[in-house]
Structures are given as structure tokens and as C-alpha cells.
Amino acid sequence: MEDIQKSRMYILAALRDRIRENFSRADIAELEAVGDQYRLRLKTGELYMARLTEDCQLALDSVDEAC
């Protein structure tokens, strides 16, 4: 169980680093961990679920808040 938590923390840290490489803190309105992803809301109002691909690249899945 402890190994799973460490793995999740490593994934979230790597993901947070990738997000910060692509967006400045001034652009981010909200960043919240949800499982092994982040919910990313930009100040423009766009909402994404951010995750890492298998090759550790940032993937942003657009979220429609109407759903």
C-alpha cells in the first residue's frame, strides 16, 4: 500500500511539473489532484483533466462542465 502511495505521489509531482512547463502560474486559476490526474482550470475559464501519457508527456482532456 505504501508503494502505491509513493508511486501516486511521484506521478502527481511529475504531472505538476509538466503543467508548470506549459502554463505560468498567472494562467492557472485552479489546480486540484483527482486520483492520478489534475483538474486544471485556466483563468480563461477552460477546464481540463491533465494526465501523463505512457511516455510521460502532458495530455489535456477538455471537460464540458454542462455534463
PDB file of N, CA, C and O in Angstrom:
ATOM      1  N   MET A   1       0.827  -1.197   0.000  1.00  0.00           N
ATOM      2  CA  MET A   1       0.000   0.000   0.000  1.00  0.00           C
ATOM      3  C   MET A   1       0.868   1.257   0.000  1.00  0.00           C
ATOM      4  O   MET A   1       0.576   2.200  -0.716  1.00  0.00           O
ATOM      5  N   GLU A   2       1.921   1.234   0.775  1.00  0.00           N
ATOM      6  CA  GLU A   2       2.805   2.392   0.849  1.00  0.00           C
ATOM      7  C   GLU A   2       3.475   2.656  -0.499  1.00  0.00           C
ATOM      8  O   GLU A   2       3.646   3.806  -0.901  1.00  0.00           O
ATOM      9  N   ASP A   3       3.839   1.591  -1.207  1.00  0.00           N
ATOM     10  CA  ASP A   3       4.454   1.739  -2.525  1.00  0.00           C
ATOM     11  C   ASP A   3       3.494   2.384  -3.516  1.00  0.00           C
ATOM     12  O   ASP A   3       3.900   3.173  -4.360  1.00  0.00           O
ATOM     13  N   ILE A   4       2.212   2.050  -3.407  1.00  0.00           N
ATOM     14  CA  ILE A   4       1.201   2.627  -4.292  1.00  0.00           C
ATOM     15  C   ILE A   4       1.085   4.124  -4.038  1.00  0.00           C
ATOM     16  O   ILE A   4       1.022   4.913  -4.977  1.00  0.00           O
ATOM     17  N   GLN A   5       1.089   4.519  -2.773  1.00  0.00           N
ATOM     18  CA  GLN A   5       1.002   5.942  -2.444  1.00  0.00           C
ATOM     19  C   GLN A   5       2.235   6.692  -2.931  1.00  0.00           C
ATOM     20  O   GLN A   5       2.121   7.798  -3.453  1.00  0.00           O
ATOM     21  N   LYS A   6       3.410   6.106  -2.777  1.00  0.00           N
ATOM     22  CA  LYS A   6       4.629   6.746  -3.259  1.00  0.00           C
ATOM     23  C   LYS A   6       4.589   6.888  -4.772  1.00  0.00           C
ATOM     24  O   LYS A   6       4.994   7.905  -5.318  1.00  0.00           O
ATOM     25  N   SER A   7       4.111   5.854  -5.452  1.00  0.00           N
ATOM     26  CA  SER A   7       4.002   5.890  -6.906  1.00  0.00           C
ATOM     27  C   SER A   7       3.033   6.992  -7.331  1.00  0.00           C
ATOM     28  O   SER A   7       3.317   7.748  -8.261  1.00  0.00           O
ATOM     29  N   ARG A   8       1.904   7.099  -6.656  1.00  0.00           N
ATOM     30  CA  ARG A   8       0.921   8.139  -6.971  1.00  0.00           C
ATOM     31  C   ARG A   8       1.504   9.522  -6.742  1.00  0.00           C
ATOM     32  O   ARG A   8       1.331  10.422  -7.559  1.00  0.00           O
ATOM     33  N   MET A   9       2.246   9.690  -5.652  1.00  0.00           N
ATOM     34  CA  MET A   9       2.865  10.984  -5.359  1.00  0.00           C
ATOM     35  C   MET A   9       3.893  11.339  -6.439  1.00  0.00           C
ATOM     36  O   MET A   9       3.983  12.487  -6.863  1.00  0.00           O
ATOM     37  N   TYR A  10       4.649  10.346  -6.902  1.00  0.00           N
ATOM     38  CA  TYR A  10       5.634  10.573  -7.959  1.00  0.00           C
ATOM     39  C   TYR A  10       4.939  10.988  -9.253  1.00  0.00           C
ATOM     40  O   TYR A  10       5.361  11.937  -9.923  1.00  0.00           O
ATOM     41  N   ILE A  11       3.871  10.307  -9.594  1.00  0.00           N
ATOM     42  CA  ILE A  11       3.114  10.637 -10.808  1.00  0.00           C
ATOM     43  C   ILE A  11       2.556  12.050 -10.719  1.00  0.00           C
ATOM     44  O   ILE A  11       2.669  12.840 -11.660  1.00  0.00           O
ATOM     45  N   LEU A  12       1.957  12.397  -9.578  1.00  0.00           N
ATOM     46  CA  LEU A  12       1.379  13.731  -9.422  1.00  0.00           C
ATOM     47  C   LEU A  12       2.450  14.815  -9.479  1.00  0.00           C
ATOM     48  O   LEU A  12       2.234  15.880 -10.066  1.00  0.00           O
ATOM     49  N   ALA A  13       3.621  14.559  -8.886  1.00  0.00           N
ATOM     50  CA  ALA A  13       4.705  15.539  -8.925  1.00  0.00           C
ATOM     51  C   ALA A  13       5.200  15.732 -10.357  1.00  0.00           C
ATOM     52  O   ALA A  13       5.422  16.869 -10.799  1.00  0.00           O
ATOM     53  N   ALA A  14       5.370  14.639 -11.087  1.00  0.00           N
ATOM     54  CA  ALA A  14       5.813  14.730 -12.479  1.00  0.00           C
ATOM     55  C   ALA A  14       4.773  15.452 -13.326  1.00  0.00           C
ATOM     56  O   ALA A  14       5.117  16.290 -14.176  1.00  0.00           O
ATOM     57  N   LEU A  15       3.521  15.163 -13.087  1.00  0.00           N
ATOM     58  CA  LEU A  15       2.436  15.806 -13.824  1.00  0.00           C
ATOM     59  C   LEU A  15       2.391  17.300 -13.522  1.00  0.00           C
ATOM     60  O   LEU A  15       2.269  18.130 -14.427  1.00  0.00           O
ATOM     61  N   ARG A  16       2.507  17.660 -12.260  1.00  0.00           N
ATOM     62  CA  ARG A  16       2.507  19.075 -11.868  1.00  0.00           C
ATOM     63  C   ARG A  16       3.663  19.817 -12.554  1.00  0.00           C
ATOM     64  O   ARG A  16       3.497  20.925 -13.058  1.00  0.00           O
ATOM     65  N   ASP A  17       4.835  19.173 -12.621  1.00  0.00           N
ATOM     66  CA  ASP A  17       5.981  19.783 -13.309  1.00  0.00           C
ATOM     67  C   ASP A  17       5.676  20.020 -14.780  1.00  0.00           C
ATOM     68  O   ASP A  17       6.004  21.071 -15.329  1.00  0.00           O
ATOM     69  N   ARG A  18       5.050  19.048 -15.446  1.00  0.00           N
ATOM     70  CA  ARG A  18       4.701  19.185 -16.865  1.00  0.00           C
ATOM     71  C   ARG A  18       3.693  20.323 -17.069  1.00  0.00           C
ATOM     72  O   ARG A  18       3.783  21.086 -18.029  1.00  0.00           O
ATOM     73  N   ILE A  19       2.732  20.427 -16.160  1.00  0.00           N
ATOM     74  CA  ILE A  19       1.739  21.504 -16.254  1.00  0.00           C
ATOM     75  C   ILE A  19       2.431  22.851 -16.137  1.00  0.00           C
ATOM     76  O   ILE A  19       2.175  23.773 -16.921  1.00  0.00           O
ATOM     77  N   ARG A  20       3.340  22.972 -15.180  1.00  0.00           N
ATOM     78  CA  ARG A  20       4.033  24.250 -14.965  1.00  0.00           C
ATOM     79  C   ARG A  20       5.006  24.582 -16.091  1.00  0.00           C
ATOM     80  O   ARG A  20       5.341  25.751 -16.284  1.00  0.00           O
ATOM     81  N   GLU A  21       5.442  23.579 -16.835  1.00  0.00           N
ATOM     82  CA  GLU A  21       6.272  23.841 -18.013  1.00  0.00           C
ATOM     83  C   GLU A  21       5.435  24.460 -19.136  1.00  0.00           C
ATOM     84  O   GLU A  21       5.959  25.200 -19.961  1.00  0.00           O
ATOM     85  N   ASN A  22       4.159  24.152 -19.156  1.00  0.00           N
ATOM     86  CA  ASN A  22       3.272  24.598 -20.237  1.00  0.00           C
ATOM     87  C   ASN A  22       2.426  25.818 -19.898  1.00  0.00           C
ATOM     88  O   ASN A  22       1.952  26.505 -20.805  1.00  0.00           O
ATOM     89  N   PHE A  23       2.187  26.057 -18.613  1.00  0.00           N
ATOM     90  CA  PHE A  23       1.342  27.175 -18.192  1.00  0.00           C
ATOM     91  C   PHE A  23       2.014  27.919 -17.049  1.00  0.00           C
ATOM     92  O   PHE A  23       2.538  27.299 -16.121  1.00  0.00           O
ATOM     93  N   SER A  24       1.964  29.240 -17.107  1.00  0.00           N
ATOM     94  CA  SER A  24       2.505  30.028 -15.997  1.00  0.00           C
ATOM     95  C   SER A  24       1.505  30.013 -14.842  1.00  0.00           C
ATOM     96  O   SER A  24       0.313  29.759 -15.045  1.00  0.00           O
ATOM     97  N   ARG A  25       1.983  30.285 -13.674  1.00  0.00           N
ATOM     98  CA  ARG A  25       1.077  30.331 -12.508  1.00  0.00           C
ATOM     99  C   ARG A  25       0.001  31.401 -12.689  1.00  0.00           C
ATOM    100  O   ARG A  25      -1.104  31.259 -12.185  1.00  0.00           O
ATOM    101  N   ALA A  26       0.342  32.447 -13.416  1.00  0.00           N
ATOM    102  CA  ALA A  26      -0.635  33.507 -13.668  1.00  0.00           C
ATOM    103  C   ALA A  26      -1.776  33.032 -14.556  1.00  0.00           C
ATOM    104  O   ALA A  26      -2.874  33.590 -14.515  1.00  0.00           O
ATOM    105  N   ASP A  27      -1.544  31.997 -15.359  1.00  0.00           N
ATOM    106  CA  ASP A  27      -2.581  31.460 -16.253  1.00  0.00           C
ATOM    107  C   ASP A  27      -3.515  30.479 -15.561  1.00  0.00           C
ATOM    108  O   ASP A  27      -4.599  30.199 -16.054  1.00  0.00           O
ATOM    109  N   ILE A  28      -3.092  29.927 -14.426  1.00  0.00           N
ATOM    110  CA  ILE A  28      -3.840  28.856 -13.753  1.00  0.00           C
ATOM    111  C   ILE A  28      -4.734  29.434 -12.661  1.00  0.00           C
ATOM    112  O   ILE A  28      -4.272  30.105 -11.744  1.00  0.00           O
ATOM    113  N   ALA A  29      -6.022  29.140 -12.767  1.00  0.00           N
ATOM    114  CA  ALA A  29      -6.986  29.578 -11.750  1.00  0.00           C
ATOM    115  C   ALA A  29      -7.143  28.510 -10.665  1.00  0.00           C
ATOM    116  O   ALA A  29      -7.351  28.829  -9.493  1.00  0.00           O
ATOM    117  N   GLU A  30      -7.050  27.235 -11.063  1.00  0.00           N
ATOM    118  CA  GLU A  30      -7.268  26.131 -10.116  1.00  0.00           C
ATOM    119  C   GLU A  30      -6.488  24.909 -10.582  1.00  0.00           C
ATOM    120  O   GLU A  30      -6.440  24.609 -11.775  1.00  0.00           O
ATOM    121  N   LEU A  31      -5.883  24.241  -9.623  1.00  0.00           N
ATOM    122  CA  LEU A  31      -5.167  23.004  -9.898  1.00  0.00           C
ATOM    123  C   LEU A  31      -5.430  22.070  -8.732  1.00  0.00           C
ATOM    124  O   LEU A  31      -4.990  22.324  -7.619  1.00  0.00           O
ATOM    125  N   GLU A  32      -6.196  21.005  -8.992  1.00  0.00           N
ATOM    126  CA  GLU A  32      -6.603  20.095  -7.914  1.00  0.00           C
ATOM    127  C   GLU A  32      -6.360  18.651  -8.330  1.00  0.00           C
ATOM    128  O   GLU A  32      -6.757  18.227  -9.414  1.00  0.00           O
ATOM    129  N   ALA A  33      -5.697  17.905  -7.437  1.00  0.00           N
ATOM    130  CA  ALA A  33      -5.444  16.487  -7.699  1.00  0.00           C
ATOM    131  C   ALA A  33      -6.752  15.708  -7.593  1.00  0.00           C
ATOM    132  O   ALA A  33      -7.519  15.887  -6.650  1.00  0.00           O
ATOM    133  N   VAL A  34      -6.976  14.848  -8.592  1.00  0.00           N
ATOM    134  CA  VAL A  34      -8.140  13.961  -8.623  1.00  0.00           C
ATOM    135  C   VAL A  34      -7.612  12.593  -9.045  1.00  0.00           C
ATOM    136  O   VAL A  34      -7.339  12.364 -10.218  1.00  0.00           O
ATOM    137  N   GLY A  35      -7.421  11.712  -8.078  1.00  0.00           N
ATOM    138  CA  GLY A  35      -6.808  10.422  -8.382  1.00  0.00           C
ATOM    139  C   GLY A  35      -5.382  10.633  -8.823  1.00  0.00           C
ATOM    140  O   GLY A  35      -4.614  11.304  -8.141  1.00  0.00           O
ATOM    141  N   ASP A  36      -5.019  10.112  -9.983  1.00  0.00           N
ATOM    142  CA  ASP A  36      -3.666  10.303 -10.501  1.00  0.00           C
ATOM    143  C   ASP A  36      -3.651  11.326 -11.641  1.00  0.00           C
ATOM    144  O   ASP A  36      -2.785  11.314 -12.494  1.00  0.00           O
ATOM    145  N   GLN A  37      -4.641  12.234 -11.618  1.00  0.00           N
ATOM    146  CA  GLN A  37      -4.737  13.320 -12.586  1.00  0.00           C
ATOM    147  C   GLN A  37      -4.905  14.634 -11.837  1.00  0.00           C
ATOM    148  O   GLN A  37      -5.062  14.655 -10.620  1.00  0.00           O
ATOM    149  N   TYR A  38      -4.857  15.717 -12.570  1.00  0.00           N
ATOM    150  CA  TYR A  38      -5.171  17.030 -12.010  1.00  0.00           C
ATOM    151  C   TYR A  38      -6.332  17.628 -12.784  1.00  0.00           C
ATOM    152  O   TYR A  38      -6.408  17.497 -14.006  1.00  0.00           O
ATOM    153  N   ARG A  39      -7.205  18.287 -12.048  1.00  0.00           N
ATOM    154  CA  ARG A  39      -8.216  19.121 -12.700  1.00  0.00           C
ATOM    155  C   ARG A  39      -7.583  20.499 -12.822  1.00  0.00           C
ATOM    156  O   ARG A  39      -7.155  21.093 -11.837  1.00  0.00           O
ATOM    157  N   LEU A  40      -7.494  20.972 -14.036  1.00  0.00           N
ATOM    158  CA  LEU A  40      -6.817  22.232 -14.342  1.00  0.00           C
ATOM    159  C   LEU A  40      -7.818  23.211 -14.919  1.00  0.00           C
ATOM    160  O   LEU A  40      -8.415  22.955 -15.960  1.00  0.00           O
ATOM    161  N   ARG A  41      -8.023  24.307 -14.207  1.00  0.00           N
ATOM    162  CA  ARG A  41      -8.890  25.373 -14.720  1.00  0.00           C
ATOM    163  C   ARG A  41      -7.996  26.583 -14.985  1.00  0.00           C
ATOM    164  O   ARG A  41      -7.269  27.037 -14.112  1.00  0.00           O
ATOM    165  N   LEU A  42      -8.073  27.058 -16.210  1.00  0.00           N
ATOM    166  CA  LEU A  42      -7.305  28.243 -16.577  1.00  0.00           C
ATOM    167  C   LEU A  42      -8.126  29.487 -16.285  1.00  0.00           C
ATOM    168  O   LEU A  42      -9.354  29.430 -16.181  1.00  0.00           O
ATOM    169  N   LYS A  43      -7.463  30.608 -16.166  1.00  0.00           N
ATOM    170  CA  LYS A  43      -8.171  31.857 -15.892  1.00  0.00           C
ATOM    171  C   LYS A  43      -9.074  32.260 -17.046  1.00  0.00           C
ATOM    172  O   LYS A  43      -9.988  33.054 -16.872  1.00  0.00           O
ATOM    173  N   THR A  44      -8.863  31.680 -18.214  1.00  0.00           N
ATOM    174  CA  THR A  44      -9.740  31.934 -19.364  1.00  0.00           C
ATOM    175  C   THR A  44     -11.075  31.203 -19.219  1.00  0.00           C
ATOM    176  O   THR A  44     -11.986  31.413 -20.007  1.00  0.00           O
ATOM    177  N   GLY A  45     -11.150  30.289 -18.223  1.00  0.00           N
ATOM    178  CA  GLY A  45     -12.375  29.523 -17.994  1.00  0.00           C
ATOM    179  C   GLY A  45     -12.317  28.109 -18.536  1.00  0.00           C
ATOM    180  O   GLY A  45     -13.198  27.300 -18.247  1.00  0.00           O
ATOM    181  N   GLU A  46     -11.309  27.800 -19.332  1.00  0.00           N
ATOM    182  CA  GLU A  46     -11.182  26.450 -19.873  1.00  0.00           C
ATOM    183  C   GLU A  46     -10.898  25.460 -18.741  1.00  0.00           C
ATOM    184  O   GLU A  46     -10.145  25.770 -17.813  1.00  0.00           O
ATOM    185  N   LEU A  47     -11.490  24.284 -18.830  1.00  0.00           N
ATOM    186  CA  LEU A  47     -11.330  23.262 -17.803  1.00  0.00           C
ATOM    187  C   LEU A  47     -10.823  21.981 -18.457  1.00  0.00           C
ATOM    188  O   LEU A  47     -11.363  21.536 -19.474  1.00  0.00           O
ATOM    189  N   TYR A  48      -9.780  21.396 -17.850  1.00  0.00           N
ATOM    190  CA  TYR A  48      -9.164  20.187 -18.382  1.00  0.00           C
ATOM    191  C   TYR A  48      -8.894  19.188 -17.269  1.00  0.00           C
ATOM    192  O   TYR A  48      -8.695  19.566 -16.117  1.00  0.00           O
ATOM    193  N   MET A  49      -8.856  17.940 -17.655  1.00  0.00           N
ATOM    194  CA  MET A  49      -8.269  16.901 -16.811  1.00  0.00           C
ATOM    195  C   MET A  49      -6.885  16.666 -17.410  1.00  0.00           C
ATOM    196  O   MET A  49      -6.764  16.338 -18.591  1.00  0.00           O
ATOM    197  N   ALA A  50      -5.865  16.883 -16.603  1.00  0.00           N
ATOM    198  CA  ALA A  50      -4.484  16.739 -17.060  1.00  0.00           C
ATOM    199  C   ALA A  50      -3.950  15.399 -16.571  1.00  0.00           C
ATOM    200  O   ALA A  50      -4.144  15.027 -15.414  1.00  0.00           O
ATOM    201  N   ARG A  51      -3.280  14.687 -17.474  1.00  0.00           N
ATOM    202  CA  ARG A  51      -2.712  13.385 -17.132  1.00  0.00           C
ATOM    203  C   ARG A  51      -1.417  13.204 -17.896  1.00  0.00           C
ATOM    204  O   ARG A  51      -1.125  13.967 -18.821  1.00  0.00           O
ATOM    205  N   LEU A  52      -0.655  12.202 -17.499  1.00  0.00           N
ATOM    206  CA  LEU A  52       0.565  11.860 -18.207  1.00  0.00           C
ATOM    207  C   LEU A  52       0.297  10.711 -19.158  1.00  0.00           C
ATOM    208  O   LEU A  52      -0.409   9.763 -18.813  1.00  0.00           O
ATOM    209  N   THR A  53       0.872  10.791 -20.346  1.00  0.00           N
ATOM    210  CA  THR A  53       0.797   9.678 -21.286  1.00  0.00           C
ATOM    211  C   THR A  53       1.835   8.641 -20.877  1.00  0.00           C
ATOM    212  O   THR A  53       2.633   8.870 -19.958  1.00  0.00           O
ATOM    213  N   GLU A  54       1.843   7.512 -21.555  1.00  0.00           N
ATOM    214  CA  GLU A  54       2.800   6.447 -21.240  1.00  0.00           C
ATOM    215  C   GLU A  54       4.244   6.904 -21.385  1.00  0.00           C
ATOM    216  O   GLU A  54       5.125   6.406 -20.691  1.00  0.00           O
ATOM    217  N   ASP A  55       4.492   7.861 -22.286  1.00  0.00           N
ATOM    218  CA  ASP A  55       5.852   8.365 -22.457  1.00  0.00           C
ATOM    219  C   ASP A  55       6.086   9.665 -21.676  1.00  0.00           C
ATOM    220  O   ASP A  55       6.951  10.463 -21.999  1.00  0.00           O
ATOM    221  N   CYS A  56       5.276   9.866 -20.623  1.00  0.00           N
ATOM    222  CA  CYS A  56       5.408  10.983 -19.666  1.00  0.00           C
ATOM    223  C   CYS A  56       5.214  12.363 -20.295  1.00  0.00           C
ATOM    224  O   CYS A  56       5.822  13.340 -19.853  1.00  0.00           O
ATOM    225  N   GLN A  57       4.374  12.444 -21.291  1.00  0.00           N
ATOM    226  CA  GLN A  57       4.025  13.733 -21.890  1.00  0.00           C
ATOM    227  C   GLN A  57       2.691  14.194 -21.301  1.00  0.00           C
ATOM    228  O   GLN A  57       1.871  13.393 -20.871  1.00  0.00           O
ATOM    229  N   LEU A  58       2.494  15.488 -21.288  1.00  0.00           N
ATOM    230  CA  LEU A  58       1.260  16.062 -20.776  1.00  0.00           C
ATOM    231  C   LEU A  58       0.120  15.863 -21.764  1.00  0.00           C
ATOM    232  O   LEU A  58       0.261  16.159 -22.945  1.00  0.00           O
ATOM    233  N   ALA A  59      -1.002  15.349 -21.273  1.00  0.00           N
ATOM    234  CA  ALA A  59      -2.222  15.220 -22.072  1.00  0.00           C
ATOM    235  C   ALA A  59      -3.333  15.993 -21.364  1.00  0.00           C
ATOM    236  O   ALA A  59      -3.518  15.840 -20.166  1.00  0.00           O
ATOM    237  N   LEU A  60      -4.011  16.831 -22.122  1.00  0.00           N
ATOM    238  CA  LEU A  60      -5.104  17.621 -21.574  1.00  0.00           C
ATOM    239  C   LEU A  60      -6.407  17.182 -22.227  1.00  0.00           C
ATOM    240  O   LEU A  60      -6.564  17.256 -23.439  1.00  0.00           O
ATOM    241  N   ASP A  61      -7.325  16.706 -21.399  1.00  0.00           N
ATOM    242  CA  ASP A  61      -8.636  16.294 -21.885  1.00  0.00           C
ATOM    243  C   ASP A  61      -9.634  17.381 -21.487  1.00  0.00           C
ATOM    244  O   ASP A  61      -9.837  17.632 -20.296  1.00  0.00           O
ATOM    245  N   SER A  62     -10.226  18.010 -22.466  1.00  0.00           N
ATOM    246  CA  SER A  62     -11.178  19.080 -22.228  1.00  0.00           C
ATOM    247  C   SER A  62     -12.404  18.535 -21.496  1.00  0.00           C
ATOM    248  O   SER A  62     -12.887  17.438 -21.800  1.00  0.00           O
ATOM    249  N   VAL A  63     -12.886  19.291 -20.528  1.00  0.00           N
ATOM    250  CA  VAL A  63     -14.064  18.898 -19.750  1.00  0.00           C
ATOM    251  C   VAL A  63     -15.183  19.885 -20.054  1.00  0.00           C
ATOM    252  O   VAL A  63     -15.011  21.090 -19.954  1.00  0.00           O
ATOM    253  N   ASP A  64     -16.331  19.342 -20.424  1.00  0.00           N
ATOM    254  CA  ASP A  64     -17.524  20.157 -20.658  1.00  0.00           C
ATOM    255  C   ASP A  64     -18.292  20.210 -19.345  1.00  0.00           C
ATOM    256  O   ASP A  64     -18.824  19.195 -18.909  1.00  0.00           O
ATOM    257  N   GLU A  65     -18.332  21.355 -18.724  1.00  0.00           N
ATOM    258  CA  GLU A  65     -18.979  21.479 -17.418  1.00  0.00           C
ATOM    259  C   GLU A  65     -20.479  21.264 -17.470  1.00  0.00           C
ATOM    260  O   GLU A  65     -21.109  21.033 -16.445  1.00  0.00           O
ATOM    261  N   ALA A  66     -21.069  21.289 -18.638  1.00  0.00           N
ATOM    262  CA  ALA A  66     -22.508  21.069 -18.756  1.00  0.00           C
ATOM    263  C   ALA A  66     -22.900  19.615 -18.534  1.00  0.00           C
ATOM    264  O   ALA A  66     -24.052  19.311 -18.281  1.00  0.00           O
ATOM    265  N   CYS A  67     -21.944  18.727 -18.627  1.00  0.00           N
ATOM    266  CA  CYS A  67     -22.241  17.289 -18.467  1.00  0.00           C
ATOM    267  C   CYS A  67     -22.502  16.918 -17.042  1.00  0.00           C
ATOM    268  O   CYS A  67     -21.984  17.360 -16.120  1.00  0.00           O
TER     269      CYS A  67
END
